[in-house]
mmCIF file of C-alpha atoms in Angstrom:
data_model
loop_
_atom_site.group_PDB
_atom_site.id
_atom_site.type_symbol
_atom_site.label_atom_id
_atom_site.label_comp_id
_atom_site.label_asym_id
_atom_site.label_seq_id
_atom_site.Cartn_x
_atom_site.Cartn_y
_atom_site.Cartn_z
ATOM 1 C CA UNK A 278 -0.484 -23.879 23.267
ATOM 2 C CA UNK A 279 1.899 -21.292 24.674
ATOM 3 C CA UNK A 280 0.491 -17.872 25.487
ATOM 4 C CA UNK A 281 1.621 -14.539 26.772
ATOM 5 C CA UNK A 282 -0.432 -14.046 29.930
ATOM 6 C CA UNK A 283 -1.441 -11.071 31.980
ATOM 7 C CA UNK A 284 -2.498 -12.391 35.366
ATOM 8 C CA UNK A 285 -3.819 -10.758 38.503
ATOM 9 C CA UNK A 286 -3.119 -12.091 41.977
ATOM 10 C CA UNK A 287 -4.527 -10.769 45.218
ATOM 11 C CA UNK A 288 -2.070 -8.820 47.333
ATOM 12 C CA UNK A 289 -1.114 -10.424 50.650
ATOM 13 C CA UNK A 290 -2.575 -7.434 52.489
ATOM 14 C CA UNK A 291 -5.913 -8.065 50.813
ATOM 15 C CA UNK A 292 -6.042 -4.429 49.703
ATOM 16 C CA UNK A 293 -6.074 -4.987 45.954
ATOM 17 C CA UNK A 294 -4.601 -7.024 43.129
ATOM 18 C CA UNK A 295 -1.139 -7.207 41.598
ATOM 19 C CA UNK A 296 -0.873 -7.553 37.802
ATOM 20 C CA UNK A 297 1.969 -9.441 36.071
ATOM 21 C CA UNK A 298 2.640 -9.814 32.330
ATOM 22 C CA UNK A 299 4.227 -13.210 31.712
ATOM 23 C CA UNK A 300 6.419 -13.839 28.648
ATOM 24 C CA UNK A 301 7.812 -17.337 28.164
ATOM 25 C CA UNK A 302 7.216 -20.951 27.199
ATOM 26 C CA UNK A 303 5.050 -23.642 28.792
ATOM 27 C CA UNK A 304 7.611 -23.824 31.631
ATOM 28 C CA UNK A 305 6.538 -20.370 32.803
ATOM 29 C CA UNK A 306 2.931 -20.573 31.655
ATOM 30 C CA UNK A 307 2.269 -23.784 33.596
ATOM 31 C CA UNK A 308 3.263 -22.190 36.904
ATOM 32 C CA UNK A 309 0.649 -19.486 36.423
ATOM 33 C CA UNK A 310 -1.938 -21.910 35.035
ATOM 34 C CA UNK A 311 -1.661 -23.945 38.238
ATOM 35 C CA UNK A 312 -2.261 -20.762 40.250
ATOM 36 C CA UNK A 313 -5.343 -20.019 38.142
ATOM 37 C CA UNK A 314 -6.623 -23.585 38.593
ATOM 38 C CA UNK A 315 -6.162 -23.245 42.364
ATOM 39 C CA UNK A 316 -8.094 -19.964 42.406
ATOM 40 C CA UNK A 317 -4.998 -17.945 43.363
ATOM 41 C CA UNK A 318 -4.778 -15.924 40.149
ATOM 42 C CA UNK A 319 -6.983 -14.691 37.334
ATOM 43 C CA UNK A 320 -5.993 -14.387 33.663
ATOM 44 C CA UNK A 321 -7.142 -11.024 32.309
ATOM 45 C CA UNK A 322 -5.482 -11.255 28.894
ATOM 46 C CA UNK A 323 -3.732 -13.871 26.784
ATOM 47 C CA UNK A 324 -2.337 -14.005 23.277
ATOM 48 C CA UNK A 325 -0.357 -16.674 21.439
ATOM 49 C CA UNK A 326 3.276 -15.923 22.078
ATOM 50 C CA UNK A 327 6.300 -18.191 22.524
ATOM 51 C CA UNK A 328 9.363 -16.433 23.945
ATOM 52 C CA UNK A 329 12.670 -17.896 25.127
ATOM 53 C CA UNK A 330 14.965 -14.898 24.764
ATOM 54 C CA UNK A 331 15.029 -11.258 25.779
ATOM 55 C CA UNK A 332 14.732 -10.237 22.131
ATOM 56 C CA UNK A 333 11.620 -12.374 21.670
ATOM 57 C CA UNK A 334 9.977 -10.858 24.759
ATOM 58 C CA UNK A 335 10.784 -7.356 23.530
ATOM 59 C CA UNK A 336 9.571 -8.268 20.033
ATOM 60 C CA UNK A 337 6.160 -9.436 21.263
ATOM 61 C CA UNK A 338 5.852 -6.433 23.586
ATOM 62 C CA UNK A 339 6.620 -4.054 20.701
ATOM 63 C CA UNK A 340 4.287 -5.907 18.361
ATOM 64 C CA UNK A 341 1.312 -5.687 20.707
ATOM 65 C CA UNK A 342 2.072 -1.996 21.225
ATOM 66 C CA UNK A 343 2.118 -1.348 17.469
ATOM 67 C CA UNK A 344 5.868 -0.670 17.212
ATOM 68 C CA UNK A 345 6.900 -3.784 15.283
ATOM 69 C CA UNK A 346 5.735 -4.929 11.845
ATOM 70 C CA UNK A 347 5.375 -8.664 11.303
ATOM 71 C CA UNK A 348 3.618 -9.946 8.126
ATOM 72 C CA UNK A 349 1.593 -13.193 8.285
ATOM 73 C CA UNK A 350 4.306 -15.603 6.992
ATOM 74 C CA UNK A 351 6.723 -14.267 9.591
ATOM 75 C CA UNK A 352 4.122 -14.485 12.372
ATOM 76 C CA UNK A 353 3.749 -18.177 11.618
ATOM 77 C CA UNK A 354 7.492 -18.607 12.176
ATOM 78 C CA UNK A 355 7.273 -16.891 15.550
ATOM 79 C CA UNK A 356 3.915 -18.102 16.913
ATOM 80 C CA UNK A 357 1.443 -20.895 16.253
ATOM 81 C CA UNK A 358 -1.230 -18.673 14.718
ATOM 82 C CA UNK A 359 -1.757 -15.140 13.448
ATOM 83 C CA UNK A 360 -1.940 -12.538 16.197
ATOM 84 C CA UNK A 361 -2.987 -9.601 14.006
ATOM 85 C CA UNK A 362 -1.389 -6.475 12.640
ATOM 86 C CA UNK A 363 -2.467 -6.610 8.993
ATOM 87 C CA UNK A 364 -5.530 -5.451 6.974
ATOM 88 C CA UNK A 365 -8.689 -7.474 7.462
ATOM 89 C CA UNK A 366 -7.721 -8.867 10.858
ATOM 90 C CA UNK A 367 -9.758 -8.151 13.980
ATOM 91 C CA UNK A 368 -7.532 -5.939 16.126
ATOM 92 C CA UNK A 369 -9.703 -5.932 19.261
ATOM 93 C CA UNK A 370 -7.562 -8.523 21.056
ATOM 94 C CA UNK A 371 -4.355 -6.648 20.308
ATOM 95 C CA UNK A 372 -5.877 -3.341 21.460
ATOM 96 C CA UNK A 373 -7.015 -4.962 24.704
ATOM 97 C CA UNK A 374 -3.491 -6.229 25.315
ATOM 98 C CA UNK A 375 -2.055 -2.796 24.581
ATOM 99 C CA UNK A 376 -4.309 -1.207 27.198
ATOM 100 C CA UNK A 377 -3.537 -3.825 29.816
ATOM 101 C CA UNK A 378 0.228 -3.760 29.268
ATOM 102 C CA UNK A 379 0.175 -0.075 30.188
ATOM 103 C CA UNK A 380 -1.170 -0.863 33.640
ATOM 104 C CA UNK A 381 0.712 -4.024 34.684
ATOM 105 C CA UNK A 382 2.790 -3.850 37.852
ATOM 106 C CA UNK A 383 5.546 -6.277 36.835
ATOM 107 C CA UNK A 384 6.918 -8.340 33.945
ATOM 108 C CA UNK A 385 8.066 -11.969 34.211
ATOM 109 C CA UNK A 386 10.387 -12.996 31.361
ATOM 110 C CA UNK A 387 11.758 -16.440 30.616
ATOM 111 C CA UNK A 388 15.381 -16.449 29.433
ATOM 112 C CA UNK A 389 16.274 -20.017 28.486
ATOM 113 C CA UNK A 390 18.676 -19.686 25.549
ATOM 114 C CA UNK A 391 21.311 -17.320 24.170
ATOM 115 C CA UNK A 392 20.729 -18.539 20.604
ATOM 116 C CA UNK A 393 18.729 -16.474 18.127
ATOM 117 C CA UNK A 394 17.422 -17.420 14.682
ATOM 118 C CA UNK A 395 16.748 -14.079 13.000
ATOM 119 C CA UNK A 396 14.922 -13.376 9.744
ATOM 120 C CA UNK A 397 14.371 -9.751 8.658
ATOM 121 C CA UNK A 398 14.938 -8.473 12.222
ATOM 122 C CA UNK A 399 12.447 -11.011 13.631
ATOM 123 C CA UNK A 400 13.587 -13.591 16.196
ATOM 124 C CA UNK A 401 12.024 -16.889 15.110
ATOM 125 C CA UNK A 402 10.692 -19.705 17.284
ATOM 126 C CA UNK A 403 12.766 -22.883 17.093
ATOM 127 C CA UNK A 404 9.529 -24.902 17.377
ATOM 128 C CA UNK A 405 7.981 -23.181 14.359
ATOM 129 C CA UNK A 406 11.170 -23.661 12.352
ATOM 130 C CA UNK A 407 11.024 -27.373 13.174
ATOM 131 C CA UNK A 408 7.395 -27.467 11.949
ATOM 132 C CA UNK A 409 8.632 -26.031 8.651
ATOM 133 C CA UNK A 410 11.503 -28.506 8.392
ATOM 134 C CA UNK A 411 9.440 -31.594 9.259
ATOM 135 C CA UNK A 412 6.898 -30.722 6.566
ATOM 136 C CA UNK A 413 9.538 -31.092 3.829
ATOM 137 C CA UNK A 414 9.959 -34.716 2.719
ATOM 138 C CA UNK A 415 12.911 -33.932 0.457
ATOM 139 C CA UNK A 416 15.328 -33.330 3.344
ATOM 140 C CA UNK A 417 16.488 -30.066 1.783
ATOM 141 C CA UNK A 418 15.261 -27.956 4.698
ATOM 142 C CA UNK A 419 16.810 -30.339 7.232
ATOM 143 C CA UNK A 420 20.192 -30.002 5.508
ATOM 144 C CA UNK A 421 19.770 -26.221 5.455
ATOM 145 C CA UNK A 422 18.886 -26.060 9.144
ATOM 146 C CA UNK A 423 21.730 -28.378 10.153
ATOM 147 C CA UNK A 424 24.216 -26.124 8.383
ATOM 148 C CA UNK A 425 22.553 -22.991 9.763
ATOM 149 C CA UNK A 426 22.769 -24.321 13.329
ATOM 150 C CA UNK A 427 26.490 -24.950 12.861
ATOM 151 C CA UNK A 428 26.998 -21.493 11.383
ATOM 152 C CA UNK A 429 27.909 -22.954 7.981
ATOM 153 C CA UNK A 430 26.211 -21.964 4.678
ATOM 154 C CA UNK A 431 24.319 -24.658 2.793
ATOM 155 C CA UNK A 432 27.123 -25.388 0.318
ATOM 156 C CA UNK A 433 29.667 -25.688 3.146
ATOM 157 C CA UNK A 434 31.754 -22.664 2.198
ATOM 158 C CA UNK A 435 31.831 -20.083 4.956
ATOM 159 C CA UNK A 436 32.450 -17.132 2.605
ATOM 160 C CA UNK A 437 29.844 -18.130 0.026
ATOM 161 C CA UNK A 438 26.776 -16.158 -1.013
ATOM 162 C CA UNK A 439 23.711 -18.324 -0.511
ATOM 163 C CA UNK A 440 21.376 -18.916 -3.422
ATOM 164 C CA UNK A 441 19.182 -21.760 -2.204
ATOM 165 C CA UNK A 442 16.254 -22.822 -4.382
ATOM 166 C CA UNK A 443 13.130 -24.519 -3.051
ATOM 167 C CA UNK A 444 10.980 -25.728 -5.930
ATOM 168 C CA UNK A 445 7.438 -26.004 -4.546
ATOM 169 C CA UNK A 446 4.954 -24.498 -2.122
ATOM 170 C CA UNK A 447 5.037 -26.163 1.282
ATOM 171 C CA UNK A 448 2.059 -26.935 3.524
ATOM 172 C CA UNK A 449 3.203 -26.857 7.121
ATOM 173 C CA UNK A 450 1.419 -28.637 9.968
ATOM 174 C CA UNK A 451 1.714 -26.658 13.183
ATOM 175 C CA UNK A 452 2.588 -28.981 16.039
ATOM 176 C CA UNK A 453 -0.075 -29.462 18.695
ATOM 177 C CA UNK A 454 -2.744 -27.298 17.059
ATOM 178 C CA UNK A 455 -3.948 -29.347 14.081
ATOM 179 C CA UNK A 456 -3.586 -26.196 11.966
ATOM 180 C CA UNK A 457 -1.906 -25.901 8.588
ATOM 181 C CA UNK A 458 -0.272 -23.017 6.809
ATOM 182 C CA UNK A 459 0.960 -22.928 3.200
ATOM 183 C CA UNK A 460 4.266 -21.208 2.541
ATOM 184 C CA UNK A 461 4.788 -20.053 -1.029
ATOM 185 C CA UNK A 462 8.074 -21.356 -2.449
ATOM 186 C CA UNK A 463 9.323 -17.772 -2.827
ATOM 187 C CA UNK A 464 8.890 -17.241 0.924
ATOM 188 C CA UNK A 465 10.688 -20.508 1.725
ATOM 189 C CA UNK A 466 13.587 -19.456 -0.506
ATOM 190 C CA UNK A 467 13.703 -16.075 1.215
ATOM 191 C CA UNK A 468 13.766 -17.726 4.657
ATOM 192 C CA UNK A 469 16.546 -20.102 3.638
ATOM 193 C CA UNK A 470 18.715 -17.384 2.128
ATOM 194 C CA UNK A 471 18.242 -14.698 4.767
ATOM 195 C CA UNK A 472 17.896 -16.383 8.179
ATOM 196 C CA UNK A 473 20.963 -16.123 10.400
ATOM 197 C CA UNK A 474 21.798 -17.908 13.657
ATOM 198 C CA UNK A 475 24.058 -16.616 16.398
ATOM 199 C CA UNK A 476 24.656 -17.073 20.121
ATOM 200 C CA UNK A 477 24.884 -13.970 22.276
ATOM 201 C CA UNK A 478 27.943 -13.298 24.403
ATOM 202 C CA UNK A 479 27.603 -12.425 28.105
ATOM 203 C CA UNK A 480 28.043 -8.693 27.532
ATOM 204 C CA UNK A 481 25.315 -8.756 24.864
ATOM 205 C CA UNK A 482 22.873 -10.454 27.238
ATOM 206 C CA UNK A 483 23.661 -7.863 29.905
ATOM 207 C CA UNK A 484 23.074 -5.047 27.390
ATOM 208 C CA UNK A 485 19.730 -6.621 26.458
ATOM 209 C CA UNK A 486 18.702 -6.841 30.110
ATOM 210 C CA UNK A 487 19.506 -3.174 30.615
ATOM 211 C CA UNK A 488 17.652 -2.244 27.414
ATOM 212 C CA UNK A 489 14.479 -4.203 28.196
ATOM 213 C CA UNK A 490 14.379 -2.770 31.718
ATOM 214 C CA UNK A 491 14.293 0.707 30.184
ATOM 215 C CA UNK A 492 11.743 -0.424 27.592
ATOM 216 C CA UNK A 493 9.284 -2.009 30.037
ATOM 217 C CA UNK A 494 9.705 0.672 32.745
ATOM 218 C CA UNK A 495 8.351 -1.737 35.366
ATOM 219 C CA UNK A 496 10.010 -4.256 37.732
ATOM 220 C CA UNK A 497 11.188 -7.410 35.969
ATOM 221 C CA UNK A 498 11.551 -11.015 37.148
ATOM 222 C CA UNK A 499 13.945 -13.017 34.970
ATOM 223 C CA UNK A 500 13.165 -16.755 34.912
ATOM 224 C CA UNK A 501 15.879 -19.115 33.625
ATOM 225 C CA UNK A 502 15.182 -22.664 32.486
ATOM 226 C CA UNK A 503 15.905 -25.204 35.249
ATOM 227 C CA UNK A 504 19.361 -26.671 35.731
ATOM 228 C CA UNK A 505 20.108 -30.093 37.204
ATOM 229 C CA UNK A 506 23.082 -31.385 39.160
ATOM 230 C CA UNK A 507 22.411 -34.836 37.691
ATOM 231 C CA UNK A 508 22.549 -33.591 34.089
ATOM 232 C CA UNK A 509 24.622 -30.589 33.090
ATOM 233 C CA UNK A 510 23.138 -28.261 30.470
ATOM 234 C CA UNK A 511 25.952 -25.782 29.878
ATOM 235 C CA UNK A 512 23.971 -23.010 28.189
ATOM 236 C CA UNK A 513 21.368 -22.940 30.974
ATOM 237 C CA UNK A 514 24.076 -22.758 33.627
ATOM 238 C CA UNK A 515 25.743 -19.917 31.720
ATOM 239 C CA UNK A 516 22.459 -17.981 31.634
ATOM 240 C CA UNK A 517 21.936 -18.430 35.392
ATOM 241 C CA UNK A 518 25.478 -17.168 35.982
ATOM 242 C CA UNK A 519 24.906 -14.112 33.765
ATOM 243 C CA UNK A 520 21.650 -13.284 35.552
ATOM 244 C CA UNK A 521 23.114 -13.708 39.029
ATOM 245 C CA UNK A 522 26.109 -11.518 38.114
ATOM 246 C CA UNK A 523 23.863 -8.796 36.668
ATOM 247 C CA UNK A 524 21.210 -8.392 39.371
ATOM 248 C CA UNK A 525 22.839 -5.616 41.376
ATOM 249 C CA UNK A 526 24.284 -3.700 38.406
ATOM 250 C CA UNK A 527 21.117 -3.672 36.296
ATOM 251 C CA UNK A 528 18.433 -4.031 38.951
ATOM 252 C CA UNK A 529 15.943 -6.854 38.420
ATOM 253 C CA UNK A 530 14.787 -9.984 40.238
ATOM 254 C CA UNK A 531 15.373 -13.675 39.501
ATOM 255 C CA UNK A 532 13.140 -16.671 40.057
ATOM 256 C CA UNK A 533 15.197 -19.814 39.507
ATOM 257 C CA UNK A 534 13.002 -22.944 39.785
ATOM 258 C CA UNK A 535 16.024 -25.251 40.084
ATOM 259 C CA UNK A 536 16.208 -25.211 43.881
ATOM 260 C CA UNK A 537 12.523 -26.093 44.244
ATOM 261 C CA UNK A 538 12.926 -28.883 41.672
ATOM 262 C CA UNK A 539 15.905 -30.265 43.609
ATOM 263 C CA UNK A 540 13.939 -30.253 46.877
ATOM 264 C CA UNK A 541 10.904 -31.879 45.260
ATOM 265 C CA UNK A 542 13.075 -34.375 43.389
ATOM 266 C CA UNK A 543 13.909 -34.191 39.696
ATOM 267 C CA UNK A 544 12.184 -37.516 39.078
ATOM 268 C CA UNK A 545 8.978 -36.111 40.626
ATOM 269 C CA UNK A 546 9.226 -32.658 39.043
ATOM 270 C CA UNK A 547 9.978 -33.348 35.403
ATOM 271 C CA UNK A 548 7.997 -35.407 32.889
ATOM 272 C CA UNK A 549 9.224 -38.941 32.270
ATOM 273 C CA UNK A 550 10.600 -39.487 35.740
ATOM 274 C CA UNK A 551 13.125 -36.715 35.247
ATOM 275 C CA UNK A 552 14.211 -37.631 31.725
ATOM 276 C CA UNK A 553 12.408 -34.664 30.130
ATOM 277 C CA UNK A 554 14.320 -31.472 30.990
ATOM 278 C CA UNK A 555 11.723 -29.112 29.491
ATOM 279 C CA UNK A 556 8.308 -30.010 30.913
ATOM 280 C CA UNK A 557 6.996 -30.192 34.478
ATOM 281 C CA UNK A 558 4.824 -32.915 35.967
ATOM 282 C CA UNK A 559 1.385 -31.614 36.935
ATOM 283 C CA UNK A 560 1.897 -32.855 40.501
ATOM 284 C CA UNK A 561 4.943 -30.615 40.837
ATOM 285 C CA UNK A 562 2.946 -27.540 39.846
#
């Protein structure tokens, strides 16, 4: 399960601790988890939160701070469980995160894609969308998502007004948690008719970097997904290029794990002897 972490590590001088809020996927989480397991860091706060883009990091930050409204059905499209923010929910965890975010020394943000799936101003998790799609045996949601990913409306006409109808409630199994959530058919129809997909241009990513720096008001480390000389992943290489070309102008730091992976050996670093480009071997961490 992916979480947003706040971790403390002891300063090299031994004169205190340094606090970092970590927004990302398991690629970023696992680095910090290995530090915790080795006794080098301590998790002081965690909340379910899967972020791959700058908008998703900002969205979760704003949500925890009470500046973003996200009803339960939308939360389940962004995370793998409810994280609060509605009547009847225990807000203690959110309040604790709000207090701790005020005092962190640095933010670490994964930026691994330029693509956004947006519903009612909420950037959705691709993993949660896939949970929704795989729970539909009719194939209707798969057809919808395939067209959405290509930027084409469901009926294939680019200038059409969508009016998709889903006829029944849908129980969704959330991958890796054993949990289920039932989407009312009206919500599914709303999602299908009002979700948009787009890929951000370089100048948009740079504007987002500048904006989130001003929003967080603390030093930021941007962490791209790894790239591999043996297997080109164009979007990842584009993101690394954007980050490297923006460092001096915008003022942030980069941690690119690719060089370490290359030195350690891709086959030893990535799951499946290097065939899995998304998950690290425990020995590498």
